[in-house]
């Protein structure tokens, strides 16, 4: 459904909730990513305002959804799936349970393509920005990505046998009639012309039946071709946080907080290469316009690299900055560190090399920043220098390849932090909290004991991290966000050090159709960070940024990359394309590769470009994938 139907959807949720008076009638399945958390915040705020009882269930994979669904009863009338439902057959996953036969499923999910059976299931409503389902094949229940070509060939063969069997039986019946006629009175025998006529008619009917069978076979093959084309590659649509914000706008309930949540979710998907810079900037400017139309006290503008810290600040106040520097957590790190560890600067200056680090020091010197000052946080620099930094960066940056050092952004003022926290920085903090190492979460979880099964520890750590990240989306003081800042800094440092090690040790192997590299657990503590999906994707993006700038992975040298990170007895595999414009077909190819070698694997992720493969199968998996892509 397009946004013109969003209000109808929400009205239906309220009406069904009223029928269950006082009972929990709404459940939200929420994927572990910043965009989903922000969309969840937006929706639950609306539900609270309308006194609707709801339950939020964090889910890390489809098995979590299936397990949680077993505990839902008939009072659940609305199931909202955020970034976890579009690409799976929800009818099989949830609606097969008798207790949920009257439930309506609402899906906000940027993952594409939408499963065809969801598009043709009246109990499933996919919310989209424009509601355009024109490209979804209209094959209804027959359109399943799991249906194989061999199954169709077997079906065709059975149909041909049945047609032939019918005509053989008729032929035998005619032969029996002829025998009976020969032994009887010749005057009672059928005329030869009649027999010939019957046979001609039968042959004509047989020809018509075979023609219809060929047409049906061709239609099935064309249907399979269209379905295969539809499922051929994955891509991303409008972020769920923007869909949630659109609903708030339509209901006339969008305020500064809703603008912030939309901006936060938007920044997270841009960081993950799920939307282009053009798309991101257009949406940020749209949110800024929406902000201007709201009450004046909520609007503040930033004139320098950071907001003005003079005077009193109002917590929760939203700041629009059209010139946010592309530096990593620059309000929370020393200036030199924030530039050194940012994807943007590191890739263009090759800062890990001696001459790259020297270029960074030269740039800072040209900007009038001494070595001592560069080791300080921006907030502690002299006010006159702070005001001049943006202009000097714009003036001297292009000499060092920093030709677009700024981007538009929104920020939010919180207690204990004189500067507004930018959405880009907050998104990094929230994402890092979601994937904080399990050991860290276990230490802070009193319910866990050292003898607990590994799965219990990981699940408890996941849930704890989810709620810490959820709170951080609307942090009102710096203490709430502090753990996220530390986690984001640690992760980014691990990304840079790991990428440098891969490059200097030449651990990235190039094949005809893709590149790949291993991250072994024995390689060091930094590799522990990459046992999680978000961190692994960030590492791939950082590697692409470096090699695109030095020209080694451009033109005919451009290939996707696979990173295989060692977990407990398995490897987590991710496939990332070299740019956003290229659709990703790794999910389908991963399945073919593991099926080809009959390997043990887990494909329980909401992003199909991830897979977990047994350690003893992983090298054969790479070889199988290379073989399949080379055919």
Short mmCIF file of N, CA and C in Angstrom, two decimals, residues 17 19-26 51-54 73 75-76:
data_model
loop_
_atom_site.label_atom_id
_atom_site.label_comp_id
_atom_site.label_asym_id
_atom_site.label_seq_id
_atom_site.Cartn_x
_atom_site.Cartn_y
_atom_site.Cartn_z
N UNK A 17 -7.95 -3.12 17.93
CA UNK A 17 -7.49 -3.04 19.32
C UNK A 17 -8.67 -2.75 20.24
N UNK A 19 -11.66 -3.74 19.89
CA UNK A 19 -12.45 -4.96 20.04
C UNK A 19 -11.89 -5.87 21.13
N UNK A 20 -10.58 -5.73 21.40
CA UNK A 20 -9.94 -6.57 22.40
C UNK A 20 -9.79 -5.86 23.75
N UNK A 21 -10.51 -4.75 23.92
CA UNK A 21 -10.52 -3.90 25.11
C UNK A 21 -9.65 -4.38 26.26
N UNK A 22 -8.50 -3.73 26.42
CA UNK A 22 -7.62 -3.99 27.56
C UNK A 22 -6.58 -5.06 27.33
N UNK A 23 -6.81 -5.93 26.36
CA UNK A 23 -5.83 -6.99 26.09
C UNK A 23 -4.76 -6.48 25.14
N UNK A 24 -3.64 -7.18 25.15
CA UNK A 24 -2.57 -6.84 24.22
C UNK A 24 -2.96 -7.34 22.83
N UNK A 25 -3.23 -6.44 21.92
CA UNK A 25 -3.72 -6.82 20.59
C UNK A 25 -2.70 -6.58 19.50
N UNK A 26 -1.58 -5.91 19.82
CA UNK A 26 -0.57 -5.57 18.83
C UNK A 26 0.79 -6.08 19.27
N UNK A 51 -3.57 4.82 23.53
CA UNK A 51 -3.87 3.86 24.59
C UNK A 51 -4.04 2.44 24.07
N UNK A 52 -3.21 2.06 23.12
CA UNK A 52 -3.24 0.69 22.58
C UNK A 52 -2.17 -0.13 23.30
N UNK A 53 -2.57 -1.28 23.81
CA UNK A 53 -1.62 -2.17 24.49
C UNK A 53 -0.84 -2.95 23.43
N UNK A 54 0.48 -2.92 23.56
CA UNK A 54 1.32 -3.57 22.55
C UNK A 54 2.50 -4.26 23.22
N UNK A 73 -1.42 -15.51 21.32
CA UNK A 73 -2.77 -16.08 21.39
C UNK A 73 -3.72 -15.32 20.48
N UNK A 75 -5.83 -13.12 21.00
CA UNK A 75 -6.07 -11.70 21.26
C UNK A 75 -5.20 -10.80 20.37
N UNK A 76 -4.16 -11.37 19.78
CA UNK A 76 -3.29 -10.60 18.88
C UNK A 76 -4.01 -10.41 17.56
#
